[in-house]
XYZ file of C-alpha atoms in Angstrom:
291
model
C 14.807 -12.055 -1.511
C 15.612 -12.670 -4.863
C 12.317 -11.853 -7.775
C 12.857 -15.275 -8.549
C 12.281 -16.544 -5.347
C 9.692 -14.160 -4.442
C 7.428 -15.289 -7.173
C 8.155 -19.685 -6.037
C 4.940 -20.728 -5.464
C 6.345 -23.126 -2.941
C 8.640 -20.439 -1.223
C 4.833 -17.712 -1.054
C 3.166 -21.161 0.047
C 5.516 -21.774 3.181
C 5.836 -17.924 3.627
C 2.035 -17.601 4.142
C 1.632 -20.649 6.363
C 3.821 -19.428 8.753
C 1.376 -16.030 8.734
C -0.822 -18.231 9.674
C 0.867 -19.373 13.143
C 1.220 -15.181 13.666
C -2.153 -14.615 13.064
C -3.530 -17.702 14.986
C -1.432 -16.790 18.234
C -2.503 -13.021 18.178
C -5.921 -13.964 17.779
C -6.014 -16.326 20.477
C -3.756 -12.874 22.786
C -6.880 -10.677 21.396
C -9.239 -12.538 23.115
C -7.882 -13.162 26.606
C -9.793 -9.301 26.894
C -13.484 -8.540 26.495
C -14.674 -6.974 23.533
C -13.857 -3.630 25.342
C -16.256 -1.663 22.517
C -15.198 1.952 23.882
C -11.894 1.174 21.906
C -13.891 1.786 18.433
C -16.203 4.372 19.988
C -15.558 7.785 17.713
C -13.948 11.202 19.146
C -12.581 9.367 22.173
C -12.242 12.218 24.552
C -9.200 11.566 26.321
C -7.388 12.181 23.408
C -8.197 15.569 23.448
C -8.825 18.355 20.469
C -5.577 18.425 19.136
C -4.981 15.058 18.799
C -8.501 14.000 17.569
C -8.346 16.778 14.827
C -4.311 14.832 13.263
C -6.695 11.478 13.704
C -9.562 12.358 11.921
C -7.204 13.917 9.233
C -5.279 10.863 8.788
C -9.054 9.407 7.820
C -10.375 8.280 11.445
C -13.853 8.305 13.418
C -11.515 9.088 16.302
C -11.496 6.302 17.863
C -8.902 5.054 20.485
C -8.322 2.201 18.298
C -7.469 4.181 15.455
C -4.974 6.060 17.379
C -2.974 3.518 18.502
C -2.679 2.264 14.904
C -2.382 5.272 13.596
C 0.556 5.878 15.861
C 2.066 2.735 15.289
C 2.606 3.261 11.570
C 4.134 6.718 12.230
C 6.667 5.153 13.828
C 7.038 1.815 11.165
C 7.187 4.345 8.507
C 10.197 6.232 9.508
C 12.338 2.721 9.121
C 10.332 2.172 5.599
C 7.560 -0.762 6.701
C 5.717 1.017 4.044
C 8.430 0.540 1.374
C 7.833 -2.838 1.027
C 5.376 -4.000 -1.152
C 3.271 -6.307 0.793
C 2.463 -2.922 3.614
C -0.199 -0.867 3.507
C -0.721 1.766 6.193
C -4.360 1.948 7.520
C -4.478 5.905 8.001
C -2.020 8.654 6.079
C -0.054 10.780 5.983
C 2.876 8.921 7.234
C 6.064 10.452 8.554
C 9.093 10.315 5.863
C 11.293 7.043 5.843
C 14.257 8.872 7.709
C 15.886 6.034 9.861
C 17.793 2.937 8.747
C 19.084 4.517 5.550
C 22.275 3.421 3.804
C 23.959 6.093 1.666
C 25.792 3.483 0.098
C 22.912 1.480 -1.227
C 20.878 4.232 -2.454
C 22.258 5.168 -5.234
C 19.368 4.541 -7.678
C 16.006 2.833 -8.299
C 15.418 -0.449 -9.783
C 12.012 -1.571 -10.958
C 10.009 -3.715 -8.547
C 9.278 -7.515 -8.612
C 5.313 -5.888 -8.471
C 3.572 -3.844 -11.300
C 1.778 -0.675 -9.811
C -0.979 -1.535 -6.933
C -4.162 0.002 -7.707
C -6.131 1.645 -5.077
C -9.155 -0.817 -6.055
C -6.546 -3.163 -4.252
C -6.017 -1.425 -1.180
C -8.463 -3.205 1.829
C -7.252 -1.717 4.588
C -10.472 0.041 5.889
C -12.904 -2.638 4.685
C -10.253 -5.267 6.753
C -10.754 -2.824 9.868
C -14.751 -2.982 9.369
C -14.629 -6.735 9.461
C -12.662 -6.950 12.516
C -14.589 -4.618 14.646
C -18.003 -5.651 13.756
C -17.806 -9.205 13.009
C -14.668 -11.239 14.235
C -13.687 -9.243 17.360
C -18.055 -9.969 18.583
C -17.406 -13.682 18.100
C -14.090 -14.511 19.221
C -14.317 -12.263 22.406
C -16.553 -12.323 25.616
C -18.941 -9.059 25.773
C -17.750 -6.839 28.221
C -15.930 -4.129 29.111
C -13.064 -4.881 31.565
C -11.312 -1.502 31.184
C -8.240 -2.901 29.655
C -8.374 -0.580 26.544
C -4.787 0.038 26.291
C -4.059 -3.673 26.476
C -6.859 -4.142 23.720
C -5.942 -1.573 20.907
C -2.486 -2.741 21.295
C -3.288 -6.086 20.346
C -5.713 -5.035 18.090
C -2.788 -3.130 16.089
C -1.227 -6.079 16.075
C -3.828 -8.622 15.036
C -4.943 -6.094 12.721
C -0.674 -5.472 10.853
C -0.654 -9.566 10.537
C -3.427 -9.973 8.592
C -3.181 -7.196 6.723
C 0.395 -8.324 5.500
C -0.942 -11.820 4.963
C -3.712 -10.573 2.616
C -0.988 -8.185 0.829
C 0.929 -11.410 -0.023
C -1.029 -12.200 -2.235
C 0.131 -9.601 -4.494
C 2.842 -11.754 -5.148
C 0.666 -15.345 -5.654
C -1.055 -12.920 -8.282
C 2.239 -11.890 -10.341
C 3.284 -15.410 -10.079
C 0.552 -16.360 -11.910
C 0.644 -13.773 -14.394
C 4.180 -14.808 -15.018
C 3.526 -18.605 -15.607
C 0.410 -17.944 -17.807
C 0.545 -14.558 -19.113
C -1.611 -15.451 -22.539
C -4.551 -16.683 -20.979
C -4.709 -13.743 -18.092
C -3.717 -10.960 -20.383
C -6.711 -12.276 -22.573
C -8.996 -11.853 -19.369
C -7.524 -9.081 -18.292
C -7.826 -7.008 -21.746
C -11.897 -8.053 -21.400
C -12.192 -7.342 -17.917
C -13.422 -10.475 -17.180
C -13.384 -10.132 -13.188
C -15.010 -13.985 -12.982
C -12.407 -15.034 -14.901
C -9.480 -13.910 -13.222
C -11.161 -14.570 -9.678
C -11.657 -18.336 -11.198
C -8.064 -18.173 -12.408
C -6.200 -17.549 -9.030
C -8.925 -19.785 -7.108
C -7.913 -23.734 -6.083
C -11.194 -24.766 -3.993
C -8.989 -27.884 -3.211
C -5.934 -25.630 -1.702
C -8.136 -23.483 0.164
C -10.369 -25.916 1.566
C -7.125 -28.287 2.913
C -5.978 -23.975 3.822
C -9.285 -24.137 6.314
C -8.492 -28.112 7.859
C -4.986 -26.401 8.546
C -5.684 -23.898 10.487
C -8.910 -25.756 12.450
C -5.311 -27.934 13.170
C -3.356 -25.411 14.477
C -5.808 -23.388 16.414
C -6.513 -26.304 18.564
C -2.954 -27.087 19.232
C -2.027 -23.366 19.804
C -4.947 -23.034 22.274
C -5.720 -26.061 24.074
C -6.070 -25.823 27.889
C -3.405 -28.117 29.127
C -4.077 -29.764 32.605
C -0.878 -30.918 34.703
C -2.283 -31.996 37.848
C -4.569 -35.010 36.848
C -4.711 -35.162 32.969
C -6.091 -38.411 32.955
C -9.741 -36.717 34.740
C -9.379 -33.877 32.467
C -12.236 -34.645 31.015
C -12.489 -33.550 26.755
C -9.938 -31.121 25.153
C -10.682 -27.424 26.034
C -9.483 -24.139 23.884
C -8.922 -20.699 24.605
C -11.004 -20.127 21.899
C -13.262 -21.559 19.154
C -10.978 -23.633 16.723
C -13.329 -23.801 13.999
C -14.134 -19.905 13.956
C -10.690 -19.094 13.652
C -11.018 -21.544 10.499
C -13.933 -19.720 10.057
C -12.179 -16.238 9.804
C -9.635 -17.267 7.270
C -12.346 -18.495 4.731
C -14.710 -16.158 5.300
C -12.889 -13.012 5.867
C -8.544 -13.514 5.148
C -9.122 -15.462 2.021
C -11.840 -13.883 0.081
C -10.068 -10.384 0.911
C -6.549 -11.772 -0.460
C -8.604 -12.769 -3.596
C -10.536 -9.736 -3.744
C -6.823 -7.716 -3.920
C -5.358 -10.241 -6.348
C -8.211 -9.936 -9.101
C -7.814 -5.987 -8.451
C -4.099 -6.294 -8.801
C -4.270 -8.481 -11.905
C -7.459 -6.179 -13.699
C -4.424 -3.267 -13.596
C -1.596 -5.356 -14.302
C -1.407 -4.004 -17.856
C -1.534 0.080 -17.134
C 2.268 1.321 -17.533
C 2.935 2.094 -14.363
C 5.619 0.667 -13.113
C 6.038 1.049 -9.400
C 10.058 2.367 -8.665
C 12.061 1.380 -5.420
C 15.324 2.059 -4.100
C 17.634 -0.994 -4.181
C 17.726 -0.168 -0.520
C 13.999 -2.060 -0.388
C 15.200 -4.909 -2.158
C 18.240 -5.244 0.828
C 16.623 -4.572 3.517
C 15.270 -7.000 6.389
C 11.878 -8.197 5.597
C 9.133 -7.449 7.534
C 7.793 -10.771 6.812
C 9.319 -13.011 8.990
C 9.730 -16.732 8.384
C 11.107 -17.111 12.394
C 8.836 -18.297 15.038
C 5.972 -16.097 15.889
């Protein structure tokens, strides 16, 4: 993807819808299972000292949860997930990028499409808060129906889409930058956090955002009846359409905003962030295929 395309408005807004579809579909996987709250329970004892002492060093309660993210990014490190700018890892250290390397291709840096990301713009662990304690208690049945393997794997995955979404908007941020860099470097240079929150928000965009994805849950998860469809009786979901509309204005949106007016607030500090041209050649992780 070229910078120029990267930083379309058109090209991030088509990008991010279908991000939407992804996170729509594993939510609606997620809660097929009960909320299954031993998953997030700290110093799960099955995964024994040794284990439990790399977890909690990588910045975890301990929790089986963790692990199996935790686990997942060592693995989606070592073929340079991470490398891209719109990934963040949830837990660290991460195994080097060893796999999927092209001698030919690396022969250099060039700068990134992205000035440095400031930590202030990292959400990974308040993201993982949300999802435990708010959206997984209203989307899934209480319970515990032992599937816990079942559960943090979908949780991992649930948990990578959103993320990624919300990372994207690193590049909505830039965009803007680039097409009115007076007026933000002017807000930027007085810290004016209101400002720049007012200057990437469209109450308009996000609120047709919301009707969208109200749309699409209730396509995605309607209970379709074969037999007699005429005494079906009113549409039925797999789950609530409106909370999932719910979680994107409430939690996806406000956290994408939260990272942009971080990213912008630092957009001015030399730092600029140096990849291999390897990154820029690589297959995206963000996939514009079918979910």
């Amino acid at each position: 993807t070229s910078a120029e395309q990267a930083l379309d408005l058109n090209y991030i807004r088509t990008v991010l819808q279908r991000m939407e579809d992804s996170i729509i579909f594993s939510l609606i996987e997620r809660s097929q299972y009960l909320t299954n709250c031993a998953v997030y329970e700290p110093n799960h004892k099955q995964l024994g000292r040794f284990k439990l002492h790399a977890l909690k060093s990588a910045g975890s309660n301990g929790c089986l949860g963790d692990w199996f993210i935790y686990q997942t990014e060592c693995l989606h490190s070592q073929v340079k997930r991470y490398d891209h700018p719109t990934e963040y890892a949830f837990f660290g250290p991460l195994p080097e990028a060893n796999l999927g390397k092209n001698p030919e291709t690396e022969k250099g840096g060039t700068e990134s499409i992205l000035a440095q990301v400031p930590p202030e713009a990292i959400v990974n662990k308040k993201l993982l808060d949300i999802y435990r304690t708010k959206m997984i208690p209203s989307l899934c049945e209480e319970g515990d129906d032992g599937n816990y393997g079942s559960t943090a794997v979908q949780d991992v995955h649930v948990l990578q889409t959103m993320a990624t979404r919300i990372y994207y908007g690193l590049f909505v941020a830039e965009s803007k930058f680039r097409s009115e860099t007076e007026k933000a470097t002017a807000m930027i240079k007085a810290n004016d956090t209101d400002g720049l929150m007012a200057f990437i928000t469209k109450p308009e965009v996000e609120k047709k955002n919301v009707q969208r994805v109200i749309l699409k849950a209730k396509a995605f998860s309607q209970n379709i009846a074969l037999d007699r469809p005429e005494e079906s009786g009113p549409a039925t979901y797999k789950v609530n359409p409106e909370y999932i509309g719910r979680i994107f204005e409430e939690y996806i949106m406000p956290l994408t905003k939260e990272v942009e007016v971080a990213y912008l607030l630092a957009r001015l500090n030399p730092w600029p962030r140096q990849v291999s041209i390897q990154e820029e050649t690589d297959v995206d992780w963000i996939s514009t295929g079918s979910p």
